[in-house]
Amino acid sequence: MTVDVAIILTPFIFAALTPVLYRFISKKYIGWLVLSVSFILFLFLTTYIPRISDGEVVAFTHEWIPSLGIHFTTYLDGLSLIFSLLITGVGSLVILYSIFYLSRSEQLYHFYCYLLLFMGAMLGVVLSDNLMVLYGFWELTSVSSFLLIAYWHHRKASRAGARKSMIITVAGGISMLAGFLMLYEMSKTLSIREIIGNVEAIQEHALFVPALVLILLGAFTKSAQFPFYIWLPDAMEAPTPVSAYLHSATMVKAGIYLVARLTPVFGGEALWFWLVTGVGLFTLFWGSFNAVKQVDLKALLAFSTVSQLGLIMSLLGMGSVAVYLGNSSETIIYTQAAFAAIFHLINHSTFKGALFMMVGIIDHELGTRDIRRLGGLMSFMPLTFTIALIGSFSMAGLPPFNGFLSKEMFFAATLHIQELNIFSLDSIGFLIPIVAWIASVFTFVYCLIIVGKTFFGKVQLHLLAKHPHEAPIGMLISPYTLIVFVVGIFFFPNLLGHYILRPAMASIYPTFPTTQELTPHIHAWHGIFSPELWMTIFVIVVGILLYRLLKRWKPIYRALPQNLSLNSLFNNGISFSESFSNRVTGRYMTGNLTDYFVYIFLAFLMIVGGYFLQTDIFSWSPVDRESLEVFEIILVLIMIASSVGILFAKSRITTVFLSSVLGYSVAFFFIVFRAPDLALTQLVVESVSTVLYLICFRHLPEIRKEIQPKWIKMRNIFISLAVGATVTLVGFAALNYEKFITISYFFNDSYELAGGKNIVNTILGDFRAFDTMLEVVVLFIAGLGVYTLIKLKAKGGGTNEN
Amino acid sequence: MIILIGILVSVATYLILSRNMIRIIIGTAVLSHAVNLLIMTSGGLKTGNVPLLGHGDGPFTDALPQALILTAIVISFATTAFLLVLAYRTYKTNGSDDFNELRGMSDE
């Protein structure tokens, strides 16, 4: 059973090893090594398929922090298996692709290290059963994605894009954490399985809806749903293999995974349905609508990813209706939406991955991916053209590609859902198929743009940096593998449905007894009168029409004001918070040391003095008069006089003289208090310091009269008196404090233990020898500091006579 | 005794709050005197004999605070010395010993 843990850990181990190994392995082979890691993981995971499709689940628990209920639990069921297969499978293809894509002169081991880190984190997300562990991996994917986006960190846009995605996804992650904690508060367990097990108990809880919203925030930010999608187009600054991996197949699907995973928990709630379906549908429309106006191929694909993610999200939302309705033969039809969601998820990973790699090839071979400069490449790059054609048509929902099947199922689901009369669907439910249909038209249009503007039309050789030519075979293997899946799934969808999708359905609908019914038989042909077929046909007709008239209606994109867009909102928000915090910090960080001292003393007053005031632990016991002898009183008077004298001393010699008087008086006090060692030390130290002061005065100027405003003086006097008073109070309190037993009796037998008659010495030299040793170290460091400060010449024209 | 400590702390605080480097350094020295005396006092004053075995019989004064203070004296001496040299360097490099003038260095 520990094997599952190994699946998660292997990428991390190799991520740690890669920076070490690169010294021994040539850059040529490091990619192959990483490829083998991920491919072996993929093969290993495929061996689970038969077991999982038999309805088995593989779970393993390692008790990590039992006191907090945090266990390292891996849980492999149908849903997890799909995702982990995608992660390792697409991961292997992407690594293979990047071996040829990235130049050998780059810091490859960094790249592969981050990539493995990401792979491990992602596997951790989908295989963890414990919410806290899942959250940890979730944030790790954000971090590793940040590193990958900023891989070309010399480019400003890369850094900006990385920062943006980091801020948005981590902010979502934190809100998700809050939601998880609420779930824990309600169900008293962190295990997702156990939470699903007692859904009824938590549904009535007051925190149920806040938890739902917060967790959805996390999922929406990660899966680039409206209005958080803005990080995804900016993240396209990453190297193309990264975009193909993170931003089409895996990371953006983490949010989908979470929604699918938690559907059994929240699915019965109307808010969940409307949030997931509504946001998904709007994102679907908005993404496809905005994709049409893009001129950068990669940005176009980014918006199309946003839109497709919205599609999957909305399907999951529609599928959640079945949880609300409960298990019956009529409701089974609504589960098909969720089925379509997972199906489309796989399809999307295949065709979008291929398309991203296609764009990468164009970028790599031509040096540009701006569709205004591309065109007519079909004759130069026929193989790449094939990838683009199949990928785009699958995305557009045309046969004979897998996108057609899931798109038809999507249309069918929207048609089914509008017939329901729950959740006020009877009033506005009719909008769902309409929005879906409009969005599909735009999807069709931008798919035509990808193919048409790049491969048809006139060649503009003078605009291209390089002469167009076909890509090397190595870069074509991966996209072609995906293309084979795109076509293969169309012809054999039920193979996939039976072995992969059916167990996943069991994870989404654990309360539904038979998974056999949950798995519809996927047909390509629904009959000539099926509404979804006609929807597709109209999409094609209208889509071609719109593509032809693209120039006519494109101006509507300018109708939206620039400064109101989400991007500028985000940028303004960031720059405002930066300047605001700068102002606030600048106000108290004055750069004046005195001010900082004031803060320290005020904090001391507030914490110590405030505590004393609040807890009222003053104690007062006057010193027994008879023990004070005459010369002690004289000593006290001398000390008071000299210390107050320091304040008023005009010349620095007087100051030092008075402070020496103070020091020597302290030494005398030590004698009075039966501490001969202290007195000796104090005398020596005081003498040496006085000499030091005097030496320093040779080099330092005379103390000038301080001209300060009255209020500053008053403030200083007030603070000083208050601090003095507080310390006095503390002293009195300490004097009468006898709650701890004394530990000094330890040292009574110092002669037997340490062989010394001087107890103070034995404490320092034997009982607390380590303290003394460290004290010597402090002295040594100080001496080193003194030496270097005197000897080293200051940089930049320091005038040092020594 | 405690009152003396309180006065010492007040003086030290005032010195530290001033703008002149030398005064600040002397302030820290005075503060450490005050703290040493405080530790001493909290151990109990004149309650016994010198903590030397063989020099009279017990009870001895508490030896633990003495050991602590011994450490403290040495370390405060080290700090003072270091601060003094630091002040010297600062003055050499910047030509001022006034913290009000030292703020906002260009290389901050």
PDB file of C-alpha atoms in Angstrom, chain B residues 13-85:
ATOM      1  CA  THR B  13      16.510  55.988  29.051  1.00  0.00           C
ATOM      2  CA  TYR B  14      16.876  59.694  28.751  1.00  0.00           C
ATOM      3  CA  LEU B  15      20.444  59.343  27.581  1.00  0.00           C
ATOM      4  CA  ILE B  16      19.474  56.753  24.998  1.00  0.00           C
ATOM      5  CA  LEU B  17      16.760  58.995  23.690  1.00  0.00           C
ATOM      6  CA  SER B  18      19.215  61.803  23.051  1.00  0.00           C
ATOM      7  CA  ARG B  19      20.745  62.343  19.657  1.00  0.00           C
ATOM      8  CA  ASN B  20      24.403  62.184  20.473  1.00  0.00           C
ATOM      9  CA  MET B  21      26.158  58.873  19.980  1.00  0.00           C
ATOM     10  CA  ILE B  22      28.396  59.108  23.036  1.00  0.00           C
ATOM     11  CA  ARG B  23      25.444  59.855  25.243  1.00  0.00           C
ATOM     12  CA  ILE B  24      23.603  56.873  23.848  1.00  0.00           C
ATOM     13  CA  ILE B  25      26.542  54.582  24.536  1.00  0.00           C
ATOM     14  CA  ILE B  26      26.904  55.848  28.065  1.00  0.00           C
ATOM     15  CA  GLY B  27      23.178  55.365  28.415  1.00  0.00           C
ATOM     16  CA  THR B  28      23.479  51.678  27.572  1.00  0.00           C
ATOM     17  CA  ALA B  29      26.323  51.356  30.086  1.00  0.00           C
ATOM     18  CA  VAL B  30      24.219  52.952  32.800  1.00  0.00           C
ATOM     19  CA  LEU B  31      21.322  50.706  31.864  1.00  0.00           C
ATOM     20  CA  SER B  32      23.468  47.630  32.293  1.00  0.00           C
ATOM     21  CA  HIS B  33      24.602  48.847  35.719  1.00  0.00           C
ATOM     22  CA  ALA B  34      20.965  49.226  36.665  1.00  0.00           C
ATOM     23  CA  VAL B  35      20.076  45.764  35.453  1.00  0.00           C
ATOM     24  CA  ASN B  36      23.023  44.215  37.271  1.00  0.00           C
ATOM     25  CA  LEU B  37      21.947  45.809  40.488  1.00  0.00           C
ATOM     26  CA  LEU B  38      18.397  44.652  39.863  1.00  0.00           C
ATOM     27  CA  ILE B  39      19.516  41.060  39.485  1.00  0.00           C
ATOM     28  CA  MET B  40      21.607  41.409  42.588  1.00  0.00           C
ATOM     29  CA  THR B  41      18.714  42.812  44.559  1.00  0.00           C
ATOM     30  CA  SER B  42      16.274  40.187  43.437  1.00  0.00           C
ATOM     31  CA  GLY B  43      18.668  37.552  44.768  1.00  0.00           C
ATOM     32  CA  GLY B  44      18.311  38.996  48.216  1.00  0.00           C
ATOM     33  CA  LEU B  45      20.676  41.493  49.780  1.00  0.00           C
ATOM     34  CA  LYS B  46      23.218  40.690  52.448  1.00  0.00           C
ATOM     35  CA  THR B  47      21.516  37.543  53.560  1.00  0.00           C
ATOM     36  CA  GLY B  48      24.613  35.558  54.203  1.00  0.00           C
ATOM     37  CA  ASN B  49      28.297  35.137  53.958  1.00  0.00           C
ATOM     38  CA  VAL B  50      30.621  35.494  51.025  1.00  0.00           C
ATOM     39  CA  PRO B  51      30.044  32.521  48.753  1.00  0.00           C
ATOM     40  CA  LEU B  52      33.464  31.072  49.294  1.00  0.00           C
ATOM     41  CA  LEU B  53      33.599  27.690  50.909  1.00  0.00           C
ATOM     42  CA  GLY B  54      36.035  27.656  53.756  1.00  0.00           C
ATOM     43  CA  HIS B  55      35.671  31.352  54.518  1.00  0.00           C
ATOM     44  CA  GLY B  56      33.310  31.036  57.393  1.00  0.00           C
ATOM     45  CA  ASP B  57      30.296  28.860  57.479  1.00  0.00           C
ATOM     46  CA  GLY B  58      26.997  29.343  55.732  1.00  0.00           C
ATOM     47  CA  PRO B  59      24.522  30.492  55.009  1.00  0.00           C
ATOM     48  CA  PHE B  60      26.078  32.044  51.955  1.00  0.00           C
ATOM     49  CA  THR B  61      24.604  34.748  49.797  1.00  0.00           C
ATOM     50  CA  ASP B  62      22.972  33.506  46.658  1.00  0.00           C
ATOM     51  CA  ALA B  63      25.773  32.713  44.265  1.00  0.00           C
ATOM     52  CA  LEU B  64      23.625  32.317  41.194  1.00  0.00           C
ATOM     53  CA  PRO B  65      22.849  36.015  40.582  1.00  0.00           C
ATOM     54  CA  GLN B  66      26.515  36.744  41.075  1.00  0.00           C
ATOM     55  CA  ALA B  67      27.445  34.318  38.369  1.00  0.00           C
ATOM     56  CA  LEU B  68      24.835  35.785  36.073  1.00  0.00           C
ATOM     57  CA  ILE B  69      26.007  39.306  36.699  1.00  0.00           C
ATOM     58  CA  LEU B  70      29.589  38.338  36.097  1.00  0.00           C
ATOM     59  CA  THR B  71      28.571  37.172  32.670  1.00  0.00           C
ATOM     60  CA  ALA B  72      26.509  40.281  32.125  1.00  0.00           C
ATOM     61  CA  ILE B  73      29.332  42.616  33.082  1.00  0.00           C
ATOM     62  CA  VAL B  74      31.705  41.057  30.624  1.00  0.00           C
ATOM     63  CA  ILE B  75      29.198  41.048  27.816  1.00  0.00           C
ATOM     64  CA  SER B  76      28.131  44.611  28.423  1.00  0.00           C
ATOM     65  CA  PHE B  77      31.758  45.577  28.333  1.00  0.00           C
ATOM     66  CA  ALA B  78      32.099  43.877  24.966  1.00  0.00           C
ATOM     67  CA  THR B  79      29.007  45.646  23.695  1.00  0.00           C
ATOM     68  CA  THR B  80      30.207  48.996  24.905  1.00  0.00           C
ATOM     69  CA  ALA B  81      33.569  48.546  23.287  1.00  0.00           C
ATOM     70  CA  PHE B  82      31.958  47.498  20.033  1.00  0.00           C
ATOM     71  CA  LEU B  83      29.537  50.412  20.074  1.00  0.00           C
ATOM     72  CA  LEU B  84      32.333  52.843  20.749  1.00  0.00           C
ATOM     73  CA  VAL B  85      34.314  51.641  17.778  1.00  0.00           C
TER      74      VAL B  85
END
